[in-house]
PDB file of C-alpha atoms in Angstrom:
ATOM      1  CA  MET A 205      -9.669  18.996 -70.893  1.00 44.00           C
ATOM      2  CA  ASN A 206     -10.360  15.952 -68.759  1.00 52.00           C
ATOM      3  CA  PHE A 207      -7.688  13.269 -69.088  1.00 53.00           C
ATOM      4  CA  ARG A 208     -10.218  10.525 -68.397  1.00 52.00           C
ATOM      5  CA  ASN A 209     -12.212  11.448 -71.485  1.00 50.00           C
ATOM      6  CA  HIS A 210      -9.123  10.866 -73.617  1.00 46.00           C
ATOM      7  CA  GLY A 211      -8.516   7.387 -72.258  1.00 45.00           C
ATOM      8  CA  PHE A 212      -5.246   8.217 -70.508  1.00 46.00           C
ATOM      9  CA  PHE A 213      -6.171   6.248 -67.414  1.00 43.00           C
ATOM     10  CA  ARG A 214      -8.210   3.400 -68.783  1.00 40.00           C
ATOM     11  CA  ARG A 215      -7.761   0.211 -66.758  1.00 37.00           C
ATOM     12  CA  SER A 216      -9.240  -1.851 -69.587  1.00 32.00           C
ATOM     13  CA  ALA A 217      -8.069  -2.138 -73.202  1.00 36.00           C
ATOM     14  CA  PRO A 218      -6.876   1.182 -74.651  1.00 35.00           C
ATOM     15  CA  PRO A 219      -8.945   2.939 -77.316  1.00 33.00           C
ATOM     16  CA  THR A 220      -8.115   2.254 -80.959  1.00 34.00           C
ATOM     17  CA  THR A 221      -7.475   5.960 -81.572  1.00 34.00           C
ATOM     18  CA  PRO A 222      -4.698   7.324 -79.334  1.00 34.00           C
ATOM     19  CA  PRO A 223      -5.088  10.735 -77.685  1.00 36.00           C
ATOM     20  CA  THR A 224      -3.768  13.582 -79.775  1.00 38.00           C
ATOM     21  CA  THR A 225      -3.308  16.301 -77.178  1.00 50.00           C
ATOM     22  CA  VAL A 226      -0.356  14.757 -75.322  1.00 54.00           C
ATOM     23  CA  GLN A 227       1.589  11.861 -76.759  1.00 51.00           C
ATOM     24  CA  LYS A 228       2.603   9.054 -74.460  1.00 53.00           C
ATOM     25  CA  PRO A 229       6.320   9.072 -73.685  1.00 49.00           C
ATOM     26  CA  THR A 230       8.691   7.034 -75.828  1.00 50.00           C
ATOM     27  CA  THR A 231      11.779   5.209 -74.586  1.00 46.00           C
ATOM     28  CA  ARG A 232      13.858   8.133 -75.753  1.00 46.00           C
ATOM     29  CA  THR A 233      11.676  10.587 -73.865  1.00 42.00           C
ATOM     30  CA  LEU A 234      11.903   8.582 -70.659  1.00 42.00           C
ATOM     31  CA  SER A 235      15.683   8.431 -70.886  1.00 41.00           C
ATOM     32  CA  VAL A 236      16.069  12.205 -71.006  1.00 46.00           C
ATOM     33  CA  LEU A 237      15.318  12.769 -67.343  1.00 60.00           C
ATOM     34  CA  GLY A 238      17.298  15.987 -67.296  1.00 72.00           C
ATOM     35  CA  GLY A 239      14.904  17.510 -69.791  1.00 92.00           C
ATOM     36  CA  ILE A 240      11.424  18.958 -69.530  1.00 97.00           C
ATOM     37  CA  ALA A 241       8.442  16.621 -69.135  1.00 97.00           C
ATOM     38  CA  GLN A 242       5.067  17.574 -70.546  1.00 97.00           C
ATOM     39  CA  ILE A 243       2.319  16.850 -68.013  1.00 98.00           C
ATOM     40  CA  SER A 244      -0.598  18.371 -69.925  1.00 97.00           C
ATOM     41  CA  PRO A 245      -1.003  20.580 -72.996  1.00 97.00           C
ATOM     42  CA  CYS A 246      -0.328  23.631 -70.812  1.00 97.00           C
ATOM     43  CA  LEU A 247       1.903  22.231 -68.047  1.00 98.00           C
ATOM     44  CA  TYR A 248       5.543  21.155 -67.882  1.00 98.00           C
ATOM     45  CA  LEU A 249       7.717  19.781 -65.078  1.00 98.00           C
ATOM     46  CA  CYS A 250      11.492  19.784 -64.733  1.00 98.00           C
ATOM     47  CA  SER A 251      14.548  20.318 -62.546  1.00 97.00           C
ATOM     48  CA  GLY A 252      16.118  23.645 -61.699  1.00 97.00           C
ATOM     49  CA  ASN A 253      18.929  23.089 -64.187  1.00 96.00           C
ATOM     50  CA  ALA A 254      16.496  22.500 -67.036  1.00 97.00           C
ATOM     51  CA  ALA A 255      14.441  25.550 -66.027  1.00 97.00           C
ATOM     52  CA  ALA A 256      17.578  27.682 -66.330  1.00 96.00           C
ATOM     53  CA  ASN A 257      18.196  26.463 -69.880  1.00 96.00           C
ATOM     54  CA  ARG A 258      16.755  29.218 -72.000  1.00 96.00           C
ATOM     55  CA  HIS A 259      16.678  27.138 -75.179  1.00 96.00           C
ATOM     56  CA  LEU A 260      14.737  24.306 -73.517  1.00 96.00           C
ATOM     57  CA  VAL A 261      12.245  26.686 -71.926  1.00 97.00           C
ATOM     58  CA  TYR A 262      11.606  28.780 -75.037  1.00 97.00           C
ATOM     59  CA  SER A 263      11.287  25.712 -77.252  1.00 97.00           C
ATOM     60  CA  ARG A 264       8.197  24.764 -75.183  1.00 97.00           C
ATOM     61  CA  SER A 265       6.663  28.252 -75.534  1.00 97.00           C
ATOM     62  CA  VAL A 266       6.574  28.617 -71.743  1.00 98.00           C
ATOM     63  CA  THR A 267       4.982  31.858 -70.550  1.00 98.00           C
ATOM     64  CA  CYS A 268       4.976  31.266 -66.775  1.00 98.00           C
ATOM     65  CA  ILE A 269       7.533  29.622 -64.483  1.00 98.00           C
ATOM     66  CA  ILE A 270       6.678  28.451 -60.976  1.00 98.00           C
ATOM     67  CA  ASN A 271       9.841  28.129 -58.905  1.00 98.00           C
ATOM     68  CA  ALA A 272       9.194  25.830 -55.929  1.00 98.00           C
ATOM     69  CA  THR A 273      12.530  26.323 -54.176  1.00 98.00           C
ATOM     70  CA  VAL A 274      14.335  28.447 -51.651  1.00 97.00           C
ATOM     71  CA  GLU A 275      17.666  27.526 -53.226  1.00 96.00           C
ATOM     72  CA  ILE A 276      17.321  28.779 -56.810  1.00 97.00           C
ATOM     73  CA  PRO A 277      16.686  32.406 -57.794  1.00 96.00           C
ATOM     74  CA  ASN A 278      14.336  33.214 -60.656  1.00 97.00           C
ATOM     75  CA  SER A 279      15.982  33.746 -64.032  1.00 95.00           C
ATOM     76  CA  ASN A 280      13.672  36.741 -64.529  1.00 94.00           C
ATOM     77  CA  TRP A 281      13.545  36.644 -68.307  1.00 96.00           C
ATOM     78  CA  SER A 282      11.505  39.676 -69.293  1.00 93.00           C
ATOM     79  CA  ASP A 283       8.865  37.884 -71.367  1.00 95.00           C
ATOM     80  CA  ILE A 284       8.068  35.189 -68.783  1.00 98.00           C
ATOM     81  CA  ASP A 285       5.976  35.574 -65.632  1.00 98.00           C
ATOM     82  CA  TYR A 286       7.425  34.125 -62.435  1.00 98.00           C
ATOM     83  CA  PHE A 287       5.800  32.841 -59.281  1.00 98.00           C
ATOM     84  CA  LYS A 288       7.895  31.787 -56.303  1.00 98.00           C
ATOM     85  CA  VAL A 289       6.908  29.045 -53.870  1.00 98.00           C
ATOM     86  CA  PRO A 290       9.676  29.473 -51.262  1.00 98.00           C
ATOM     87  CA  VAL A 291       9.609  26.115 -49.484  1.00 98.00           C
ATOM     88  CA  PRO A 292      12.331  23.570 -48.651  1.00 98.00           C
ATOM     89  CA  ASP A 293      11.875  19.881 -49.460  1.00 98.00           C
ATOM     90  CA  LEU A 294      11.094  18.815 -45.897  1.00 98.00           C
ATOM     91  CA  PRO A 295       8.178  16.640 -44.712  1.00 97.00           C
ATOM     92  CA  HIS A 296       6.921  19.152 -42.141  1.00 97.00           C
ATOM     93  CA  VAL A 297       6.704  22.066 -44.602  1.00 98.00           C
ATOM     94  CA  PRO A 298       3.068  23.066 -45.388  1.00 98.00           C
ATOM     95  CA  LEU A 299       3.330  22.989 -49.174  1.00 98.00           C
ATOM     96  CA  SER A 300      -0.434  22.463 -49.282  1.00 98.00           C
ATOM     97  CA  LEU A 301      -0.849  26.177 -48.519  1.00 98.00           C
ATOM     98  CA  TYR A 302       0.144  26.711 -52.149  1.00 98.00           C
ATOM     99  CA  PHE A 303      -1.910  23.943 -53.778  1.00 98.00           C
ATOM    100  CA  ASP A 304      -4.869  26.118 -54.759  1.00 98.00           C
ATOM    101  CA  THR A 305      -2.819  29.199 -55.641  1.00 98.00           C
ATOM    102  CA  VAL A 306      -0.488  27.278 -57.945  1.00 98.00           C
ATOM    103  CA  ALA A 307      -3.281  25.211 -59.518  1.00 98.00           C
ATOM    104  CA  ASP A 308      -5.266  28.385 -60.192  1.00 98.00           C
ATOM    105  CA  ARG A 309      -2.221  30.043 -61.738  1.00 98.00           C
ATOM    106  CA  ILE A 310      -1.602  27.082 -64.058  1.00 98.00           C
ATOM    107  CA  HIS A 311      -5.271  27.007 -65.049  1.00 98.00           C
ATOM    108  CA  GLN A 312      -5.513  30.740 -65.723  1.00 98.00           C
ATOM    109  CA  THR A 313      -2.313  30.670 -67.770  1.00 98.00           C
ATOM    110  CA  GLY A 314      -3.711  27.830 -69.858  1.00 98.00           C
ATOM    111  CA  LYS A 315      -6.972  29.710 -70.457  1.00 97.00           C
ATOM    112  CA  LYS A 316      -4.876  32.485 -72.029  1.00 97.00           C
ATOM    113  CA  ASN A 317      -3.174  29.920 -74.288  1.00 97.00           C
ATOM    114  CA  GLY A 318      -0.035  30.136 -72.172  1.00 98.00           C
ATOM    115  CA  ARG A 319       2.127  27.351 -70.801  1.00 98.00           C
ATOM    116  CA  THR A 320       3.417  26.895 -67.283  1.00 98.00           C
ATOM    117  CA  LEU A 321       6.658  25.252 -66.219  1.00 98.00           C
ATOM    118  CA  VAL A 322       6.908  24.067 -62.606  1.00 98.00           C
ATOM    119  CA  HIS A 323      10.325  23.231 -61.191  1.00 98.00           C
ATOM    120  CA  CYS A 324      12.147  22.639 -57.931  1.00 98.00           C
ATOM    121  CA  VAL A 325      15.792  21.588 -57.590  1.00 97.00           C
ATOM    122  CA  ALA A 326      15.577  18.018 -58.883  1.00 97.00           C
ATOM    123  CA  GLY A 327      12.053  17.941 -60.326  1.00 97.00           C
ATOM    124  CA  VAL A 328      11.234  15.076 -57.977  1.00 97.00           C
ATOM    125  CA  SER A 329       9.308  16.161 -54.874  1.00 98.00           C
ATOM    126  CA  ARG A 330       8.086  19.750 -54.532  1.00 98.00           C
ATOM    127  CA  SER A 331       7.304  20.471 -58.184  1.00 98.00           C
ATOM    128  CA  ALA A 332       5.810  17.009 -58.740  1.00 98.00           C
ATOM    129  CA  THR A 333       3.527  17.481 -55.724  1.00 98.00           C
ATOM    130  CA  LEU A 334       2.223  20.781 -57.115  1.00 98.00           C
ATOM    131  CA  CYS A 335       1.566  19.222 -60.533  1.00 98.00           C
ATOM    132  CA  ILE A 336      -0.342  16.347 -58.924  1.00 98.00           C
ATOM    133  CA  ALA A 337      -2.464  18.790 -56.922  1.00 98.00           C
ATOM    134  CA  TYR A 338      -3.272  20.711 -60.114  1.00 98.00           C
ATOM    135  CA  LEU A 339      -4.406  17.545 -61.908  1.00 98.00           C
ATOM    136  CA  MET A 340      -6.664  16.668 -58.997  1.00 98.00           C
ATOM    137  CA  LYS A 341      -8.263  20.101 -58.829  1.00 98.00           C
ATOM    138  CA  TYR A 342      -8.709  20.974 -62.497  1.00 98.00           C
ATOM    139  CA  HIS A 343      -8.753  17.610 -64.279  1.00 98.00           C
ATOM    140  CA  ARG A 344     -10.623  15.832 -61.488  1.00 98.00           C
ATOM    141  CA  LEU A 345      -8.146  12.989 -61.350  1.00 98.00           C
ATOM    142  CA  SER A 346      -7.886  10.913 -58.214  1.00 98.00           C
ATOM    143  CA  LEU A 347      -4.598  11.111 -56.340  1.00 98.00           C
ATOM    144  CA  LEU A 348      -3.758   7.590 -57.501  1.00 98.00           C
ATOM    145  CA  ASP A 349      -4.333   8.448 -61.156  1.00 98.00           C
ATOM    146  CA  ALA A 350      -2.678  11.867 -60.969  1.00 98.00           C
ATOM    147  CA  HIS A 351       0.467  10.381 -59.467  1.00 98.00           C
ATOM    148  CA  GLU A 352       0.454   7.545 -61.998  1.00 97.00           C
ATOM    149  CA  TRP A 353       0.244  10.026 -64.872  1.00 98.00           C
ATOM    150  CA  VAL A 354       2.965  12.366 -63.580  1.00 98.00           C
ATOM    151  CA  LYS A 355       5.256   9.425 -62.851  1.00 97.00           C
ATOM    152  CA  MET A 356       4.739   8.076 -66.337  1.00 97.00           C
ATOM    153  CA  ARG A 357       5.717  11.446 -67.781  1.00 97.00           C
ATOM    154  CA  ARG A 358       8.707  11.832 -65.413  1.00 97.00           C
ATOM    155  CA  PRO A 359       9.624   8.518 -63.772  1.00 96.00           C
ATOM    156  CA  VAL A 360      11.889  10.023 -61.103  1.00 96.00           C
ATOM    157  CA  VAL A 361       9.084  11.852 -59.276  1.00 97.00           C
ATOM    158  CA  ARG A 362       8.723  10.935 -55.604  1.00 97.00           C
ATOM    159  CA  PRO A 363       7.097  13.408 -53.198  1.00 98.00           C
ATOM    160  CA  ASN A 364       8.404  13.209 -49.652  1.00 97.00           C
ATOM    161  CA  MET A 365       6.209  11.534 -47.038  1.00 97.00           C
ATOM    162  CA  GLY A 366       4.957  14.810 -45.607  1.00 98.00           C
ATOM    163  CA  PHE A 367       3.839  15.990 -49.042  1.00 98.00           C
ATOM    164  CA  TRP A 368       2.076  12.667 -49.573  1.00 98.00           C
ATOM    165  CA  ARG A 369       0.073  13.226 -46.391  1.00 98.00           C
ATOM    166  CA  GLN A 370      -0.881  16.685 -47.632  1.00 98.00           C
ATOM    167  CA  LEU A 371      -1.933  15.319 -51.030  1.00 98.00           C
ATOM    168  CA  ILE A 372      -4.045  12.674 -49.293  1.00 98.00           C
ATOM    169  CA  ASP A 373      -5.749  15.388 -47.222  1.00 98.00           C
ATOM    170  CA  TYR A 374      -6.267  17.475 -50.358  1.00 98.00           C
ATOM    171  CA  GLU A 375      -7.863  14.575 -52.203  1.00 98.00           C
ATOM    172  CA  LYS A 376     -10.233  14.066 -49.265  1.00 98.00           C
ATOM    173  CA  LYS A 377     -11.100  17.764 -49.338  1.00 98.00           C
ATOM    174  CA  LEU A 378     -11.783  17.738 -53.094  1.00 98.00           C
ATOM    175  CA  PHE A 379     -13.596  14.422 -53.488  1.00 98.00           C
ATOM    176  CA  GLY A 380     -14.647  13.300 -50.002  1.00 98.00           C
ATOM    177  CA  LYS A 381     -12.702  10.045 -50.297  1.00 98.00           C
ATOM    178  CA  ASN A 382      -9.179   8.729 -50.774  1.00 98.00           C
ATOM    179  CA  THR A 383      -7.522   6.446 -53.316  1.00 98.00           C
ATOM    180  CA  VAL A 384      -4.144   6.438 -51.517  1.00 98.00           C
ATOM    181  CA  LYS A 385      -3.488   5.870 -47.830  1.00 97.00           C
ATOM    182  CA  MET A 386      -0.443   5.776 -45.569  1.00 96.00           C
ATOM    183  CA  VAL A 387       0.505   2.296 -44.338  1.00 95.00           C
ATOM    184  CA  ALA A 388       3.046   0.974 -41.846  1.00 91.00           C
ATOM    185  CA  THR A 389       6.161  -0.676 -43.319  1.00 87.00           C
ATOM    186  CA  PRO A 390       9.583  -1.722 -41.987  1.00 85.00           C
ATOM    187  CA  ILE A 391      10.864   1.776 -42.784  1.00 83.00           C
ATOM    188  CA  GLY A 392       7.887   3.664 -41.355  1.00 88.00           C
ATOM    189  CA  LEU A 393       4.688   5.085 -42.817  1.00 93.00           C
ATOM    190  CA  VAL A 394       4.593   5.259 -46.616  1.00 94.00           C
ATOM    191  CA  PRO A 395       1.848   5.596 -49.245  1.00 96.00           C
ATOM    192  CA  ASP A 396       0.336   2.197 -49.990  1.00 96.00           C
ATOM    193  CA  ILE A 397       1.519   2.439 -53.601  1.00 94.00           C
ATOM    194  CA  TYR A 398       5.080   2.062 -52.246  1.00 92.00           C
ATOM    195  CA  GLU A 399       4.208  -0.782 -49.871  1.00 86.00           C
ATOM    196  CA  LYS A 400       5.295  -3.617 -52.166  1.00 83.00           C
ATOM    197  CA  GLU A 401       8.755  -2.163 -52.790  1.00 80.00           C
ATOM    198  CA  THR A 402       9.419  -1.731 -49.053  1.00 74.00           C
ATOM    199  CA  ARG A 403       8.540  -5.263 -47.919  1.00 69.00           C
ATOM    200  CA  SER A 404      12.088  -6.567 -48.246  1.00 64.00           C
ATOM    201  CA  LEU A 405      13.747  -3.484 -46.761  1.00 58.00           C
ATOM    202  CA  VAL A 406      15.244  -3.579 -43.286  1.00 53.00           C
ATOM    203  CA  PRO A 407      15.623  -0.303 -41.355  1.00 53.00           C
ATOM    204  CA  LEU A 408      19.201   0.682 -40.567  1.00 46.00           C
ATOM    205  CA  TRP A 409      18.524   0.875 -36.841  1.00 43.00           C
ATOM    206  CA  SER A 410      17.888  -2.885 -36.748  1.00 45.00           C
ATOM    207  CA  PHE A 411      21.633  -3.436 -37.226  1.00 41.00           C
ATOM    208  CA  ARG A 412      22.634  -1.414 -34.181  1.00 46.00           C
TER     209      ARG A 412
END
């Protein structure tokens, strides 16, 4: 499925018939940030606490869990496949080494009518980055659109700056161009989509 064909990222007026594969989040959905967010028909994103909640996981018919942490052990429920991405949430960590492997795993699970849940500790940086990479590779979304979609599904997502650089490089590798770039701000280099919110910020070191 290509999200573009279902009108998820239309910049103009939305279609009269809403997409039926994934419903847009309601106010109630957005308020339950400790829950599990549906990114696509076969992909979910959440925190480590939610991933350890057996009722939540089984209610989504999850068949594969990708654990993008060094802090949390796998639950190892017998009827779920596990894949570990043992990386800390640090800007210098090469998470991009796992972009293709994780995206392929999500795609193959979906082809078998399975569902994948990706989590880290908070469901904010590592797991969100992997979901964005998957959308770029298999749904051919630009980085800008992939981030917009994931953030709409789970508003707390915010990859660290190092992961943003890796996503930008990955987009260039996939499509030969970029829709997001790093720009200088008062607090350092950030993705240009964050530029507006940083204009009024003053770095702490300026008060020394």
